[in-house]
XYZ file of C-alpha atoms in Angstrom:
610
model
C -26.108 2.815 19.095
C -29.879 1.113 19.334
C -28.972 0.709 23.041
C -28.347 4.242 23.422
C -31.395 5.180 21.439
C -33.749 3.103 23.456
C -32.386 4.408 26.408
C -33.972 7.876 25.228
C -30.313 9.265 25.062
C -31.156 12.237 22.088
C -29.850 11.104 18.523
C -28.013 14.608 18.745
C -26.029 14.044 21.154
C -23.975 10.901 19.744
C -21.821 11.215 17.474
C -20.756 8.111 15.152
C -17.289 7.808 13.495
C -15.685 5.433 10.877
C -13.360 5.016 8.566
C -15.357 4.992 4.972
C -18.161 6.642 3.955
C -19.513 3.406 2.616
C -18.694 2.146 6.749
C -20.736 4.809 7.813
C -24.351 4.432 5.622
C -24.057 0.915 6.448
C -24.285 1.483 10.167
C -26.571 4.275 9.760
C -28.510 2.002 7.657
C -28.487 -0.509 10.445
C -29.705 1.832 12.628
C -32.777 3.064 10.996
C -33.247 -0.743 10.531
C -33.670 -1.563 14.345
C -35.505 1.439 15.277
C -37.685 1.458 12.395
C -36.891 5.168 11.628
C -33.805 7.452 10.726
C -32.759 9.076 14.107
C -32.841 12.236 13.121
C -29.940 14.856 14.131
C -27.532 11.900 14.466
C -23.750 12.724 13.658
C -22.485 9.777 11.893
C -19.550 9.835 9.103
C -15.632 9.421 9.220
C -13.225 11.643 11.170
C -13.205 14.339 8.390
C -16.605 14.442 7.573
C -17.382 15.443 11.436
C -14.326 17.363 11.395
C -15.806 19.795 8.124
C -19.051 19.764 10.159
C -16.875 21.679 13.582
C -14.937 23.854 11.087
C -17.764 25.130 9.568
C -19.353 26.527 13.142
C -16.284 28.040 14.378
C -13.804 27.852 10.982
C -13.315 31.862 11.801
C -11.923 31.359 15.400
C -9.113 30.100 13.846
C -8.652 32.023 11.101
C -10.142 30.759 8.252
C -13.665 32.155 7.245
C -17.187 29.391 7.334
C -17.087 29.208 3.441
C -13.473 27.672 3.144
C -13.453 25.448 0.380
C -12.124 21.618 0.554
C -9.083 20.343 -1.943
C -9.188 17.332 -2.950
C -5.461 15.140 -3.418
C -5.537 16.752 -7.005
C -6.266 20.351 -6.226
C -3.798 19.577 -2.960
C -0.724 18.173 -4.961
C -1.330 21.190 -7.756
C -1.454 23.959 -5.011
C 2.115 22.105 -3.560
C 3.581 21.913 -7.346
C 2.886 25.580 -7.711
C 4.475 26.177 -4.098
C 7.994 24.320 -5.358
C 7.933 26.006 -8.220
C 7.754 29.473 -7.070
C 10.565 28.815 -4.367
C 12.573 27.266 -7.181
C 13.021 24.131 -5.281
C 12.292 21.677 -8.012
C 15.067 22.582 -9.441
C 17.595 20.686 -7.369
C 18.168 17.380 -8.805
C 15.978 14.545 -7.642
C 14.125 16.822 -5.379
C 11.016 15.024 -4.217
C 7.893 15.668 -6.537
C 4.420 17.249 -5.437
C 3.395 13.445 -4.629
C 6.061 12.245 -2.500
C 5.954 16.162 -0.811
C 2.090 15.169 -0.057
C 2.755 12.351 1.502
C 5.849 13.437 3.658
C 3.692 16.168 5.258
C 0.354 14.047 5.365
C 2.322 11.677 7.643
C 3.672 13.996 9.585
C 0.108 15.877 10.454
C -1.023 12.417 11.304
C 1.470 11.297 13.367
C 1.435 14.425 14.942
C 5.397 14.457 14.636
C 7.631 16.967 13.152
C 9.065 17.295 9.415
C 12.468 16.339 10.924
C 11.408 13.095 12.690
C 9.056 11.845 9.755
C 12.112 11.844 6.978
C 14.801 10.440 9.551
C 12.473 7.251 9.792
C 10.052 7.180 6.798
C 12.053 8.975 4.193
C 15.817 8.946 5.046
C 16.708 9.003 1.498
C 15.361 12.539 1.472
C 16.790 13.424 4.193
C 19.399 16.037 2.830
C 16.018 17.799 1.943
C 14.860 18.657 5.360
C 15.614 22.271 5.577
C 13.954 22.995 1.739
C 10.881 20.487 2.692
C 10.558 22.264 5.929
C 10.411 25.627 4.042
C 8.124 24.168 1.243
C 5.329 22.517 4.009
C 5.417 25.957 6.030
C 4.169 27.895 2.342
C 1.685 25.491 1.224
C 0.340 25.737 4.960
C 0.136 29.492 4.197
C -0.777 29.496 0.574
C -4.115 27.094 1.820
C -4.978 29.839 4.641
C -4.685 32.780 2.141
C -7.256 31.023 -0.462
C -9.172 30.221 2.466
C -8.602 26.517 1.564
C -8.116 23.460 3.401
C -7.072 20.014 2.237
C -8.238 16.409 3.924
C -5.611 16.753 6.454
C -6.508 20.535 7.345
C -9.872 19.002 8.033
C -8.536 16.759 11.256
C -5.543 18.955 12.254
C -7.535 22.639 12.056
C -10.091 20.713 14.217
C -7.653 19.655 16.460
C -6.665 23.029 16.777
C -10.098 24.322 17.624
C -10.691 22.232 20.474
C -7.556 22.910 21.890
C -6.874 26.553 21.473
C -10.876 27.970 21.363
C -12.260 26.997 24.791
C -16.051 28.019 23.400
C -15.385 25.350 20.570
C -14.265 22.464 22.736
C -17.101 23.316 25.488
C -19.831 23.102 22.826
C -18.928 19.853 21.451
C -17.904 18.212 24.569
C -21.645 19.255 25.935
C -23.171 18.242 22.552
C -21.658 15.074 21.877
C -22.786 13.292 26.002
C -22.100 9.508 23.688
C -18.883 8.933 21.489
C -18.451 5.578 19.217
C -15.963 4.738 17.105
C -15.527 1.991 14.498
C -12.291 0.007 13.637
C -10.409 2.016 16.206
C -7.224 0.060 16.111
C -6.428 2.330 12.610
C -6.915 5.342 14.435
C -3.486 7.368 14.098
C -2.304 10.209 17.024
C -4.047 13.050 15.191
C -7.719 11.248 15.881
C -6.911 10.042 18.852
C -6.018 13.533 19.979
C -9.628 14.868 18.902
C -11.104 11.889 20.768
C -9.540 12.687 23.817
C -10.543 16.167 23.705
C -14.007 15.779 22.621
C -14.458 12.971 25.477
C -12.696 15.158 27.821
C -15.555 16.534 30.036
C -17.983 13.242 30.139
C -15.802 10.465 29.248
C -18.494 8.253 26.868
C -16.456 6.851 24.886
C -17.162 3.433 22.911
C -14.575 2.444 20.693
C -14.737 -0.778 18.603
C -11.287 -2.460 17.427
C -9.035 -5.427 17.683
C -5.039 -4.519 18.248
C -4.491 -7.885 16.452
C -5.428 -5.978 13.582
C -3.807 -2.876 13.741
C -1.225 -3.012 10.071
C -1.280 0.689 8.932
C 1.396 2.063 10.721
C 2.775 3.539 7.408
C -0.567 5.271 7.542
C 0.579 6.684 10.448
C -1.991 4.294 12.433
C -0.302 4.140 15.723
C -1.326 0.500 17.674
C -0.621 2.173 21.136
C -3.923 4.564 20.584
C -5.372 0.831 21.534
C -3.266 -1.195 23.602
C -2.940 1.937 26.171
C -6.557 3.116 26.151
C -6.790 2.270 29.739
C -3.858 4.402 30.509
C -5.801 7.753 28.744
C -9.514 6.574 29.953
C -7.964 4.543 33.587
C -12.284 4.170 33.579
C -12.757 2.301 30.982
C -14.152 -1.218 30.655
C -12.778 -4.245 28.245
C -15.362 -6.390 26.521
C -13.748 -9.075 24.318
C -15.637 -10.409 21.270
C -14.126 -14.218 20.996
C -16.441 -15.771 18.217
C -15.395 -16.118 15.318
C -18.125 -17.718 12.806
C -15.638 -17.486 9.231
C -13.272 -19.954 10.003
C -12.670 -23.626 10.874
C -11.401 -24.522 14.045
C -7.815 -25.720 12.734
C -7.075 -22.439 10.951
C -8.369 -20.136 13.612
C -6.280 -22.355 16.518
C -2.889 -21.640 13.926
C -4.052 -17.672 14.398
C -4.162 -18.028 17.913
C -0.862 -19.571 18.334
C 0.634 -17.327 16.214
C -0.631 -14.232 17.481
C 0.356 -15.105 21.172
C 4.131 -14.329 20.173
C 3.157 -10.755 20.521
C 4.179 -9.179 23.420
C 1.732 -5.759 23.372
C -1.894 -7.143 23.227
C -4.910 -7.923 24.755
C -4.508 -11.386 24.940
C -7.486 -13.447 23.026
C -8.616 -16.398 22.389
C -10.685 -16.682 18.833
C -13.389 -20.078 18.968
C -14.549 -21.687 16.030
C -18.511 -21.671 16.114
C -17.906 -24.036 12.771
C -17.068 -27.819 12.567
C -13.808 -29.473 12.334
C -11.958 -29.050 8.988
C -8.695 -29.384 7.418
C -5.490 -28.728 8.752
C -3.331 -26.065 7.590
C -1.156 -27.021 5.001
C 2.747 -25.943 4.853
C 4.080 -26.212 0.928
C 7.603 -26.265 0.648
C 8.739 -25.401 -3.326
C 12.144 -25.495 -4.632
C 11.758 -21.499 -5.685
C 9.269 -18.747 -6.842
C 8.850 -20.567 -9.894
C 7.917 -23.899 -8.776
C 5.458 -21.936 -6.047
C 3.830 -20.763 -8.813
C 3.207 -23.575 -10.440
C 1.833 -25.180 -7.705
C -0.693 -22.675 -6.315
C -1.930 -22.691 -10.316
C -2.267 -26.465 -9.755
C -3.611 -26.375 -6.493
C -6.532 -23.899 -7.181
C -7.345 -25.289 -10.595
C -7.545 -28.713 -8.195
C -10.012 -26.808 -5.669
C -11.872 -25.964 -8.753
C -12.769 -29.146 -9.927
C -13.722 -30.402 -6.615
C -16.263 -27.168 -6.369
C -14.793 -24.523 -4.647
C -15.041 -21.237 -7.087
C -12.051 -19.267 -8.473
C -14.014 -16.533 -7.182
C -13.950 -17.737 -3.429
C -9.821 -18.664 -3.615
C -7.501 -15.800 -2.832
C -3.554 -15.896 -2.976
C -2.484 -12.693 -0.258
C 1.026 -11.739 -0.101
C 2.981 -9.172 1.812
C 4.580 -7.109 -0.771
C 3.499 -6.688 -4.480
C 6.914 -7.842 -6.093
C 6.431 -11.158 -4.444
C 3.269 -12.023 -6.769
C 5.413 -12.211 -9.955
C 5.967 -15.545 -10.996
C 2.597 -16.310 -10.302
C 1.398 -13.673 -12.480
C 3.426 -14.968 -15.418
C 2.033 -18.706 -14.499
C -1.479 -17.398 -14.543
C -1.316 -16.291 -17.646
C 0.749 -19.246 -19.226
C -2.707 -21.342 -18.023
C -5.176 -18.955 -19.289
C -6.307 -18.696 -15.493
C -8.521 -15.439 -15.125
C -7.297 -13.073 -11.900
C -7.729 -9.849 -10.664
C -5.178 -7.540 -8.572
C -6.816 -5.971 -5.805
C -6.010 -2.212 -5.211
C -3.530 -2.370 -7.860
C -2.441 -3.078 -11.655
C -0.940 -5.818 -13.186
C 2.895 -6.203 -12.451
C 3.924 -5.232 -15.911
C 1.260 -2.393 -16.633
C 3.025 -0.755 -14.052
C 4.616 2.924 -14.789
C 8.065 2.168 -12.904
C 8.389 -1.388 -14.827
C 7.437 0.161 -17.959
C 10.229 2.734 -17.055
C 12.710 0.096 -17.131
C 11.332 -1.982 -19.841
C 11.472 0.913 -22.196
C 15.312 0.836 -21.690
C 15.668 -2.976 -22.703
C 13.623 -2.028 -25.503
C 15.841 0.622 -27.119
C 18.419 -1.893 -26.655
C 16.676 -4.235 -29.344
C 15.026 -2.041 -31.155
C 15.743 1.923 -31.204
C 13.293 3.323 -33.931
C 10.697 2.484 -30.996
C 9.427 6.156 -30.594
C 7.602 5.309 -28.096
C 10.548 3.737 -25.836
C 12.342 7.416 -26.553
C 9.644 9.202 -25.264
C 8.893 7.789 -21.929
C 12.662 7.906 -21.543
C 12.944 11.229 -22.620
C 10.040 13.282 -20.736
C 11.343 12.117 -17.435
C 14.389 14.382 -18.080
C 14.158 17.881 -16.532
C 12.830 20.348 -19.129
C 12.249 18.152 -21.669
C 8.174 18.509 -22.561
C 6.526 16.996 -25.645
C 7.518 20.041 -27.994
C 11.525 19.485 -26.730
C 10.533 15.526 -27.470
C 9.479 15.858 -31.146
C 12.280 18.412 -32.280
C 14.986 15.627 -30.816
C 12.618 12.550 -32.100
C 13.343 14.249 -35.483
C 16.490 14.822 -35.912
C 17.207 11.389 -34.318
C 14.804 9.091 -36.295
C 16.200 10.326 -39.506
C 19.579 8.868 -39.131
C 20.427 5.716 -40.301
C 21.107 4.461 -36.646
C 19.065 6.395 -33.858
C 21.343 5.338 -31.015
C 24.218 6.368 -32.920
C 23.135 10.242 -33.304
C 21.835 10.051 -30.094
C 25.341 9.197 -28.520
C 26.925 11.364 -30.393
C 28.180 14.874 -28.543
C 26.669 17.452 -29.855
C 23.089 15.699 -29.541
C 22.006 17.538 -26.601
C 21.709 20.875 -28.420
C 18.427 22.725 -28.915
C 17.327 21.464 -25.699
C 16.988 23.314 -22.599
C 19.463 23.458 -20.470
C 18.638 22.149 -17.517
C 17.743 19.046 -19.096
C 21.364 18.706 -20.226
C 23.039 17.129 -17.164
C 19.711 14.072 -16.833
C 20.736 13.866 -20.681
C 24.370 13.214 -20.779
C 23.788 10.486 -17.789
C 21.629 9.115 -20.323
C 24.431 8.566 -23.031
C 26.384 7.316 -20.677
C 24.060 4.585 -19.217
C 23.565 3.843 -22.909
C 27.737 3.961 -23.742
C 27.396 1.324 -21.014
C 24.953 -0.949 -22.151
C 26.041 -1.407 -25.235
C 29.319 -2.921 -24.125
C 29.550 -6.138 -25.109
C 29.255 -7.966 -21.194
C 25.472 -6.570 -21.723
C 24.691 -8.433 -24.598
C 21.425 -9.932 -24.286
C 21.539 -9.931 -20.837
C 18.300 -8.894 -19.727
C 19.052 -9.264 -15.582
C 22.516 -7.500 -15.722
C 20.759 -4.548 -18.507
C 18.332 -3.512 -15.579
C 20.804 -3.674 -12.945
C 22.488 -1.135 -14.564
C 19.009 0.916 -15.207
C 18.721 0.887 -11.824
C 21.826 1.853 -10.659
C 21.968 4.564 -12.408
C 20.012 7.523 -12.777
C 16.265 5.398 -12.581
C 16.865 4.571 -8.511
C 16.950 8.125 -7.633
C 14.104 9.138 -10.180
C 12.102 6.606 -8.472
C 12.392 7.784 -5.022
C 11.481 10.960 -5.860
C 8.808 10.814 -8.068
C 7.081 8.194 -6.080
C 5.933 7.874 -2.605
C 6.334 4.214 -2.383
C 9.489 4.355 -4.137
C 11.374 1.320 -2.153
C 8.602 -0.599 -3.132
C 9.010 -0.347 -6.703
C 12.696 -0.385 -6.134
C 12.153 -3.912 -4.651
C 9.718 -4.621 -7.828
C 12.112 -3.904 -10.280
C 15.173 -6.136 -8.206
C 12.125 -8.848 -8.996
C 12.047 -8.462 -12.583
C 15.738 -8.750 -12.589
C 15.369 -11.971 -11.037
C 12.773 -13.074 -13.619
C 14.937 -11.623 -16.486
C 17.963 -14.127 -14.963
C 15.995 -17.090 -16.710
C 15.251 -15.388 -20.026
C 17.140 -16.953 -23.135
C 18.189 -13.343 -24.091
C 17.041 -9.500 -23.776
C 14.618 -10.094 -27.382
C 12.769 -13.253 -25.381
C 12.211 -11.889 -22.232
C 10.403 -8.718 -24.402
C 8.493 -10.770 -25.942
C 7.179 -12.274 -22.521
C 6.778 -9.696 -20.772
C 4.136 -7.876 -23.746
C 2.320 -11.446 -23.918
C 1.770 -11.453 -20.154
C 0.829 -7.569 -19.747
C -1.663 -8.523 -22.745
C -3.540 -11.446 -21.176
C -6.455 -9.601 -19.224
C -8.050 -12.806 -17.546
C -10.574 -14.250 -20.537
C -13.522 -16.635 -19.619
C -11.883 -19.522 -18.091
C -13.292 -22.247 -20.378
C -14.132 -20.164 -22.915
C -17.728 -21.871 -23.333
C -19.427 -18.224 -22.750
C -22.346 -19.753 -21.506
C -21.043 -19.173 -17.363
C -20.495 -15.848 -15.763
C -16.451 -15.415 -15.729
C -14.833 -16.536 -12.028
C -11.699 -14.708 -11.325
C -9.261 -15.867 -8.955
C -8.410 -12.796 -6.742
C -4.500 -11.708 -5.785
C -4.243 -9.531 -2.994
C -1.389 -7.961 -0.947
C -2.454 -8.328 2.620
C -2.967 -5.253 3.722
C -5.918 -4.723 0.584
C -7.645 -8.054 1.893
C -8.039 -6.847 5.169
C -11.828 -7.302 6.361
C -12.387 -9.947 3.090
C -12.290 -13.550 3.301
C -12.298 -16.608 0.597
C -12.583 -20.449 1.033
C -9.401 -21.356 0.121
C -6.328 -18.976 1.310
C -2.906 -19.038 0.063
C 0.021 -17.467 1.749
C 2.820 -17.318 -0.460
C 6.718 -16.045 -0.192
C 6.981 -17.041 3.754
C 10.438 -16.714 3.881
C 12.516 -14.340 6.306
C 13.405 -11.155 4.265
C 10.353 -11.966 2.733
C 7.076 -11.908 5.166
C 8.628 -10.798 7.563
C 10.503 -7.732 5.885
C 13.956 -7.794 6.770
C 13.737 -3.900 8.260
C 10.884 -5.588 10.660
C 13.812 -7.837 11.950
C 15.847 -5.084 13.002
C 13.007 -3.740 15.598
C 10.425 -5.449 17.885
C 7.962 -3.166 16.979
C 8.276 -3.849 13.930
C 8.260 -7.827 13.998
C 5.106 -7.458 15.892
C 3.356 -5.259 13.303
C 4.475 -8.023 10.893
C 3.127 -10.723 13.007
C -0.282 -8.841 12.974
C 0.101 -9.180 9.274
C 0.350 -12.524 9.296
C -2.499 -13.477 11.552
C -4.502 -11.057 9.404
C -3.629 -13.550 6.455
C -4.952 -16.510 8.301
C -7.588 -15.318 9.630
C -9.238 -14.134 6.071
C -9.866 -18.460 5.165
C -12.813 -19.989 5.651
C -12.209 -23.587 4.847
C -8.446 -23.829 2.879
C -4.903 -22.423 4.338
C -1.781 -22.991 2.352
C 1.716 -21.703 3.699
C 3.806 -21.653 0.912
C 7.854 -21.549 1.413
C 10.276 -21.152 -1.741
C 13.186 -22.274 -0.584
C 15.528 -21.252 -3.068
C 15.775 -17.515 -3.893
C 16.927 -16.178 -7.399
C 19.716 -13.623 -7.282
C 22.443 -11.372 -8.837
C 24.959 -12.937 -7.042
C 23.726 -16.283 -7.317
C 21.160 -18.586 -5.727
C 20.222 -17.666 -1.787
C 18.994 -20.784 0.657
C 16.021 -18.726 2.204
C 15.087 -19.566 6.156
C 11.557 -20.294 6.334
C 9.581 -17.704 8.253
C 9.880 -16.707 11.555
C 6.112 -17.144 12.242
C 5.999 -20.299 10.730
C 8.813 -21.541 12.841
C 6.667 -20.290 15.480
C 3.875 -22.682 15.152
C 3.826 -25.832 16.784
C 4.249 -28.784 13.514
C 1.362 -30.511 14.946
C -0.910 -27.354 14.131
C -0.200 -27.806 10.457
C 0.975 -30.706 7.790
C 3.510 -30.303 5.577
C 4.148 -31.136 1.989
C 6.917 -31.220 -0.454
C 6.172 -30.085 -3.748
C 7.383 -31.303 -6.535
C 9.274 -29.234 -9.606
C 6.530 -30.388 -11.684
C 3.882 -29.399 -13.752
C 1.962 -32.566 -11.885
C -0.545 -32.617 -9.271
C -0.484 -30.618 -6.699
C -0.040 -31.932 -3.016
């Protein structure tokens, strides 16, 4: 950008694009920095703050007027829930929500693939949908264009559709913008890339900034091959490869290398330590989850003492179920954390779903159990809640008048059928083989009526699927349903105090991070936990190379965020259902060369670590 400014190149004619808005006033601020002035008439900002700029020149050669306003995801998901409703298509049993709806058509604007395509590989359990999804996207598409409205997607995919169907459009920007650069380019999805290639269409400056190792959003739509075949849509273009890496010690960043070079579509690199020799790697091999937990607690209380802040240790997994134990460890020690990008694993709506269950189970004057239960029944609304809540809490036994019959009536109809699945989940648990069985109690939750509820209410619904198969496992070592209750409230409750309660020292919180949030962080001391096949990588990522590679880009994201401090932790033993599982360690660990790393053997202790 400075280059390009010195070289008297108008600030007008370049046009700067990010990701964040926070991205973009740094580099802006960078800018003004080196030149020692803001370069006035400079385009800088993310993809769809340049695309709002281009809509509102020629927003009426496509048939929107200047003025159009912008939803946000609230004002987007209303306008959708309004759509459904009106077509009557909510009213189909488990038919996705306004949420899940957003993000099946988000993706598939993106991706720049159809309807059809996007729920036979993103959203197959939805599939039988298609047809009234179809019909639902094509209305909110027209209900936006008659309220001259456009939501964040409209803003990319309208300006797509400018500068390919208005040839005036697509001439003025391509003659305006003679010097294109783009940040972080490797999380560019199809719909950008399609932009970029028209806007670079006539002169062909185009300067983009990424690094294919890095390239993990594909459920973003983020498509790697806008990178690794750049060559192939600009045959012009030039490589430069930035090898210098100035975070990391030598012996994590040659681990990274190694690992990386598995991949088969990359620009090969070679990363090169500009900082001393340090540690090795560490591989910890634990008995299970449990005894993993117990030693990262160790470990990092261990780092502690020997000076390395909690606030400069990290523990990164790959999915947010896998962080459990630990959580529940953390607590047990008083050990302050924070979840980045998310909540704590019990303060979480879909375990509190399932929780609320177990709860009636012990107790069932808990009003509060009945209505969270309740309200996620069709037609059921507070008003419907307090005429039942009633009735019910002034029997002698709740459970009993709720089982009974006739205890549907004076509620709506279409609630009826969610209701009588109820009674007979409940029927169910009550049977004597559930007694105080926590585990087998949300087994049955979830395979009844709560798995489909899930995945369409939320759009990472096989996610918190896989989070509530967790906290069955947990629930398998819990003296009884009443017990694990009471653990579960006690952990939820502990909200990371000072850690040696002295006051006198600014709190240090330990941070716990699923990989993809840590992205572009880093910490001293790294620990990768859960390395176990089915685990990190995902077994779906098995199945396809694609896939495995995406996962391996994971993984050498996760290395590559420690400084100093790398520890590969495999539980070896897996907590099931159907009994204990022998887990294989990682593929990507097997990978590595056992000279790149050492390896220890923890014990099942509460001793020292190591």
């Amino acid at each position: 950008m400075a280059f390009l400014l010195s070289q008297f190149i108008p600030p007008d004619r370049i046009l700067l694009l990010t990701f964040t808005n926070k991205a973009a006033r740094e580099m802006l601020r960078r800018v003004e920095l080196l030149l020692g002035r803001y370069p006035t008439g400079l385009v800088g900002g993310t993809f769809h703050h340049a695309g709002n700029l281009a809509l509102r020149r020629y927003a009426d050669r496509i048939g929107y007027r200047r003025n159009f306003t912008i939803l946000d995801r609230s004002d987007s998901k209303d306008c959708l829930a309004e759509v459904v409703g009106e077509m009557r298509l909510g009213k189909e049993r488990y038919f996705p929500k306004a949420d899940v709806l957003q993000g099946i058509i988000s993706f598939s604007v993106n991706s720049c693939q159809d309807l059809a395509a996007v729920l036979d590989r993103q959203y197959p359990y939805l599939a039988r949908f298609q047809s009234e999804i179809e019909r639902a996207a094509a209305a909110y598409q027209a209900r936006k264009l008659a309220a001259n409205s456009m939501d964040y997607d409209d803003l990319l995919s309208q300006w797509n559709r400018l500068l390919v169907y208005c040839p005036e459009a697509r001439d003025y920007f391509q003659d305006r913008f003679r010097s294109i650069l783009v940040d972080e380019y490797q999380d560019t999805n199809r719909l950008q890339f399609e932009i970029l290639k028209s806007l670079a269409g006539r002169h062909g400056n185009l300067m983009v900034v990424g690094d294919d190792a890095q390239s993990i959003y594909s459920f973003r739509a983020a498509e790697v091959r806008n990178t690794l075949d750049f060559k192939k849509f600009f045959p012009g273009a030039r490589i430069a490869r930035l090898e210098t890496n100035y975070r990391s010690v030598p012996e994590i960043l040659e681990l990274a290398n190694r690992s990386i070079a598995h991949n088969q579509n990359q620009f090969p690199k070679e990363l090169k330590s500009t900082r001393p020799a340090g540690p090795r790697p560490v591989l910890v091999v634990t008995q299970n989850a449990f005894s993993e937990a117990r030693f990262v607690a160790q470990r990092l209380l261990e780092l502690r003492e020997e000076g390395t802040a909690l606030s400069d240790i990290a523990v990164l997994f790959r999915a947010r179920y896998q962080v459990t134990e630990l959580e529940l460890e953390l607590a047990a020690r008083g050990i302050p954390y924070l979840i980045r990008g998310g909540i704590r694993f019990y303060e979480q709506a879909h375990i509190k779903d399932v929780l609320a269950y177990l709860k009636l189970l012990v107790n069932d004057r808990d009003e509060l159990a009945w209505r969270r239960i309740l309200l996620q029944l069709d037609g059921i609304g507070p008003g419907y809640f307090r005429r039942f809540w009633s009735r019910v809490s002034a029997a002698p036994v709740p459970m009993e008048t709720f089982l009974e019959p006739d205890s549907s009536s004076g509620l709506p109809f279409r609630s009826r059928p969610g209701f009588a699945g109820l009674q007979k989940l409940f029927r169910e648990l009550r049977r004597d083989e559930y007694a105080g069985q926590p585990a087998a109690q949300i087994k049955a939750v979830l395979e009844g009526d709560y798995r489909s509820y899930c995945l369409s209410n939320y759009t990472d619904g096989p996610e918190r699927l896989r989070e509530i198969e967790e906290l069955a496992r947990i629930a398998l070592q819990a003296e009884n349903t009443e017990r694990f209750l009471a653990e579960t409230v006690m952990g939820e409750n502990f909200k990371g105090e000072s850690f040696d309660g002295n006051g006198g020292e600014e709190q240090e919180m330990l941070t716990l991070s699923t990989i993809h949030q840590a992205k572009g962080l880093e910490w001293k001391a790294v620990f990768i936990i859960s390395l176990a096949d089915g685990r990190f990588p995902f077994a779906r990522a098995l199945e396809e190379p694609e896939g495995l590679e995406e996962e391996r880009r994971l993984f050498y994201v996760a290395i590559t965020r420690a400084k100093q401090y790398l520890y590969l932790m495999q539980p070896v033993i897996e907590y099931g259902w159907e009994g204990n599982q022998v887990q294989r360690l990682s593929t990507f660990v097997q990978e590595l060369p056992e000279s790149d790393y050492e390896t220890w053997l923890a014990g099942d202790s509460n001793g020292s670590a190591g």
